[in-house]
GROMACS .gro file of C-alpha atoms in nm:
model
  168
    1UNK     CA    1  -1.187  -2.394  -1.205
    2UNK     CA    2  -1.410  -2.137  -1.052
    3UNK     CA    3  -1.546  -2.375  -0.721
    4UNK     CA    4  -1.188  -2.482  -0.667
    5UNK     CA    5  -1.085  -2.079  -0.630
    6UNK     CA    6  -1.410  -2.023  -0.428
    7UNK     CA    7  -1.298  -2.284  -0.157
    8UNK     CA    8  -0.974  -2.215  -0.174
    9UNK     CA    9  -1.066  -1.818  -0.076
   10UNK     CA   10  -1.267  -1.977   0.177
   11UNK     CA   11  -0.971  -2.228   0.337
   12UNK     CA   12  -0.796  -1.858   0.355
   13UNK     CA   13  -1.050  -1.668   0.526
   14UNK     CA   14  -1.097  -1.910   0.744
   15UNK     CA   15  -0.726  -1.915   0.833
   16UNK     CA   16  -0.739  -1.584   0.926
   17UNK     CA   17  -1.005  -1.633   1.161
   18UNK     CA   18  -1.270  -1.475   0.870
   19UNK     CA   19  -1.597  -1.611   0.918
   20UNK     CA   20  -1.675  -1.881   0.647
   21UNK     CA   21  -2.050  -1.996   0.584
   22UNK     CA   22  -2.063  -2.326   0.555
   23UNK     CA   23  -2.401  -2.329   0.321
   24UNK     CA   24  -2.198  -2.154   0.060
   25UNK     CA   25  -1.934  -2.438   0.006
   26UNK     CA   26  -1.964  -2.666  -0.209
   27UNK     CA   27  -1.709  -2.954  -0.116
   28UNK     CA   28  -1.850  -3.194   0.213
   29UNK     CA   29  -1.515  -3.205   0.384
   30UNK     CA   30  -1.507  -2.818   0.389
   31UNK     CA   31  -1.870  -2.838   0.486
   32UNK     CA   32  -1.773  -3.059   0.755
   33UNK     CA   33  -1.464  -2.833   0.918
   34UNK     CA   34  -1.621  -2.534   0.856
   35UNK     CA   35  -1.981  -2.667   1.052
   36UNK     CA   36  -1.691  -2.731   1.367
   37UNK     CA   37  -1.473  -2.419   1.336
   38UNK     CA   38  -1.814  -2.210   1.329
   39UNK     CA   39  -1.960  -2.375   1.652
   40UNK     CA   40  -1.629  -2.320   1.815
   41UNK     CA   41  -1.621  -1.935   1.709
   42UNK     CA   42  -2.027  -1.871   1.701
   43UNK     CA   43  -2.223  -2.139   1.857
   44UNK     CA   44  -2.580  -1.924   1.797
   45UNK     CA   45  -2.568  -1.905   1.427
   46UNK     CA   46  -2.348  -2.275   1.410
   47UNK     CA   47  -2.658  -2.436   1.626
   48UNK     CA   48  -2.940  -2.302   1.357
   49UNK     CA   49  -2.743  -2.401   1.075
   50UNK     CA   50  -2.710  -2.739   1.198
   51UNK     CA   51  -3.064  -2.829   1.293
   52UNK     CA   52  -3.154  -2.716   0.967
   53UNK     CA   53  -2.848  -2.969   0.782
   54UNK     CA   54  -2.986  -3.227   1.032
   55UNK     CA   55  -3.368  -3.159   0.896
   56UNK     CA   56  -3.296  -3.130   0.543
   57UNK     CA   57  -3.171  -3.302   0.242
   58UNK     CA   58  -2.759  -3.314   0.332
   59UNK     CA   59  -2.619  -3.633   0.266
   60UNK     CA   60  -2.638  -3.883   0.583
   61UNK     CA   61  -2.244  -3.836   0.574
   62UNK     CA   62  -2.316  -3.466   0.660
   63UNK     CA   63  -2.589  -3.538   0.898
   64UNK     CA   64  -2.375  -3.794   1.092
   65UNK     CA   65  -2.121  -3.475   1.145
   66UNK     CA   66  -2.376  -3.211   1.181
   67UNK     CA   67  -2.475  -3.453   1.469
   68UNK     CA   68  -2.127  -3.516   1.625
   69UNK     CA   69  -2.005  -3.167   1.585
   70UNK     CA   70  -2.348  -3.126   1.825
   71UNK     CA   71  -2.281  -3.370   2.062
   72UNK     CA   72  -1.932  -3.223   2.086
   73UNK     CA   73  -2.029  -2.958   2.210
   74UNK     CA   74  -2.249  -3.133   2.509
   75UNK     CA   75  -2.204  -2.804   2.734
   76UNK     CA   76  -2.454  -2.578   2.499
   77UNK     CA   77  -2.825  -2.589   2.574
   78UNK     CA   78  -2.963  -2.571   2.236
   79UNK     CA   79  -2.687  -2.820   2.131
   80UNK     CA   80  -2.761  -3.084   2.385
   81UNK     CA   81  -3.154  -3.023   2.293
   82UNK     CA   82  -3.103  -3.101   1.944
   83UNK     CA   83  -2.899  -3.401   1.981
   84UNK     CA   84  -3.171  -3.485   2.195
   85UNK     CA   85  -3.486  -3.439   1.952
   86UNK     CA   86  -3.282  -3.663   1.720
   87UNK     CA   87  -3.260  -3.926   1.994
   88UNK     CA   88  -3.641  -3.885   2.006
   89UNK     CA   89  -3.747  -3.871   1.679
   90UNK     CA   90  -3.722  -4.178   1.467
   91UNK     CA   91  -3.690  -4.029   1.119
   92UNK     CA   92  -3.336  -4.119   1.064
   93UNK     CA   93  -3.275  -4.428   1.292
   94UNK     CA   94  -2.907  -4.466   1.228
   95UNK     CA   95  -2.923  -4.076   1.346
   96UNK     CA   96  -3.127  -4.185   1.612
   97UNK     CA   97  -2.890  -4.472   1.723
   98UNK     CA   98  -2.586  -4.264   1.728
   99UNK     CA   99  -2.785  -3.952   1.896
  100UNK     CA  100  -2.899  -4.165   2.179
  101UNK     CA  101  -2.486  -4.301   2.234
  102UNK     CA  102  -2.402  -3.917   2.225
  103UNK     CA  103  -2.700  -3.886   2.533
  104UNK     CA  104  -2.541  -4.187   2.711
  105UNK     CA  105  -2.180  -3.991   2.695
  106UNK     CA  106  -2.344  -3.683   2.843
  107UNK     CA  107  -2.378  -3.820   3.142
  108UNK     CA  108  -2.606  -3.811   3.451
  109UNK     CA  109  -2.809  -3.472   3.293
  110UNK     CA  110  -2.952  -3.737   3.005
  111UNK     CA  111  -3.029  -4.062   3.237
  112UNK     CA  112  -3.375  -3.914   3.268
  113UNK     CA  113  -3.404  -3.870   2.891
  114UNK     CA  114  -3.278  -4.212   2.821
  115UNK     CA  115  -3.553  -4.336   3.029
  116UNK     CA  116  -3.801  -4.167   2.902
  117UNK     CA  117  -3.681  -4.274   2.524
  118UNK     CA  118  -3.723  -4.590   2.653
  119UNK     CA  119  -4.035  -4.622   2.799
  120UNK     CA  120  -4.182  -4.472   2.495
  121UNK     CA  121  -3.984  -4.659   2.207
  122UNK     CA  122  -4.102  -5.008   2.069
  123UNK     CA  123  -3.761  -5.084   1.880
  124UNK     CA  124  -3.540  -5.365   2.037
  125UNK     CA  125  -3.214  -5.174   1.877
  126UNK     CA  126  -3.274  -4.825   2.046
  127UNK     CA  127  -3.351  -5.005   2.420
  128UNK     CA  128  -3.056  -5.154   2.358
  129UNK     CA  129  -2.892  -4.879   2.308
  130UNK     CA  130  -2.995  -4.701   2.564
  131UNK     CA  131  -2.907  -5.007   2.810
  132UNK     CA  132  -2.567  -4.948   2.665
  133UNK     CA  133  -2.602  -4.556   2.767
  134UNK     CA  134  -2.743  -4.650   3.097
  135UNK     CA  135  -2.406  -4.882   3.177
  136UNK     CA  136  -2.188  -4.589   3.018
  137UNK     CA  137  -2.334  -4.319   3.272
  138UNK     CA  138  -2.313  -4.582   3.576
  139UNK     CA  139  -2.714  -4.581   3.605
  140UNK     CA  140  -2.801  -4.863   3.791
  141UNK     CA  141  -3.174  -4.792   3.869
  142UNK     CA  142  -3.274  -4.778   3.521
  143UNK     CA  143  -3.093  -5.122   3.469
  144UNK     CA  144  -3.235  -5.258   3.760
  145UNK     CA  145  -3.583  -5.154   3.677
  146UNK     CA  146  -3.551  -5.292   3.325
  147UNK     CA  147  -3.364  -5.598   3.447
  148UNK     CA  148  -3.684  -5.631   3.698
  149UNK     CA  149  -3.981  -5.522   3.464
  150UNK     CA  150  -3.938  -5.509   3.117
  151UNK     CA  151  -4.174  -5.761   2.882
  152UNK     CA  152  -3.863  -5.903   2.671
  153UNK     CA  153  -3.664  -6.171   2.828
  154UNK     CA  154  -3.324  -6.100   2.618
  155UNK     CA  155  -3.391  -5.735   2.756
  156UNK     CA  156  -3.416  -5.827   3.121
  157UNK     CA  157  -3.114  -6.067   3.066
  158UNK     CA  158  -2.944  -5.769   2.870
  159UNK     CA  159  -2.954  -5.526   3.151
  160UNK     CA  160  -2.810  -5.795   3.422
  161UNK     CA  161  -2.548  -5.846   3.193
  162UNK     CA  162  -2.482  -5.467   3.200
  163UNK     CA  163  -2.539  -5.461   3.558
  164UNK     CA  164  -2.247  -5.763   3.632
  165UNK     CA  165  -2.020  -5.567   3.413
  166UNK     CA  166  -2.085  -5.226   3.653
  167UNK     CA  167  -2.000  -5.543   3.944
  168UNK     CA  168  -2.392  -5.434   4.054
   0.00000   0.00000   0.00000
């Protein structure tokens, strides 16, 4: 089979520290270590590569790597702004969901992004998840402020939770 010799040339240049494109395989898993291995090895064509995966027609599968393999890799500017537009953007809300946990992990750098998310998001799901990312990053002010302000009741009650857990 032709595709299985085509990958397999690939799985060898990229043993050899060759570059490998990942638009040119055909096979997801391959798509999938190749999108990490390239980051690693060339973060400024990797980063393109995966905004475009993460705007186009790949399988959620491959989207949900594209964006892990970015939030991996926390450190790069253009990485940490793309997890971030995905955070913002509501077109994919399972992407959304998991982008906004990757912003939590980041640390202190996102708590002002979080906040901002949440002030401007309607959707009980991604202010809770953001609640989660504000106990995750030790944030008590947003907490506090949402345990203080917010409309919803269960999202008040939600934050003091988070807030006993931090022993605020």
């Amino acid at each position: 089979d032709w595709s299985s010799d085509v990958c397999s040339s690939d799985l060898v240049k990229q043993s050899t520290g060759q570059s490998v494109k990942p638009g040119d395989l055909s096979d997801e898993e391959l798509k999938m270590l190749a999108m990490a291995g390239l980051l690693r090895t060339d973060p400024e064509s990797a980063i393109p590569f995966l905004d475009k995966m993460l705007k186009g027609s790949a399988s959620p599968r491959l989207k949900d790597r594209a964006l892990f393999v970015l939030a991996q890799s926390g450190n790069n500017t253009k990485a940490r702004e793309l997890v971030t537009q995905v955070a913002r953007g509501g077109s994919n809300p399972d992407l959304q969901l998991k982008a906004i946990t990757y912003l939590g992990r980041f640390g202190k750098e996102s708590r002002q992004t979080l906040a901002e998310i949440y002030g401007a998001n309607a959707d009980a799901l991604v202010k809770r998840r953001i609640l989660q990312g504000y106990m995750e990053t030790g944030d008590k002010e947003h907490l506090v402020a949402v345990a203080k302000s917010d409309p919803a009741a269960d999202l008040r009650l939600e934050a003091v939770r988070y807030l006993a857990n931090m022993n605020a």
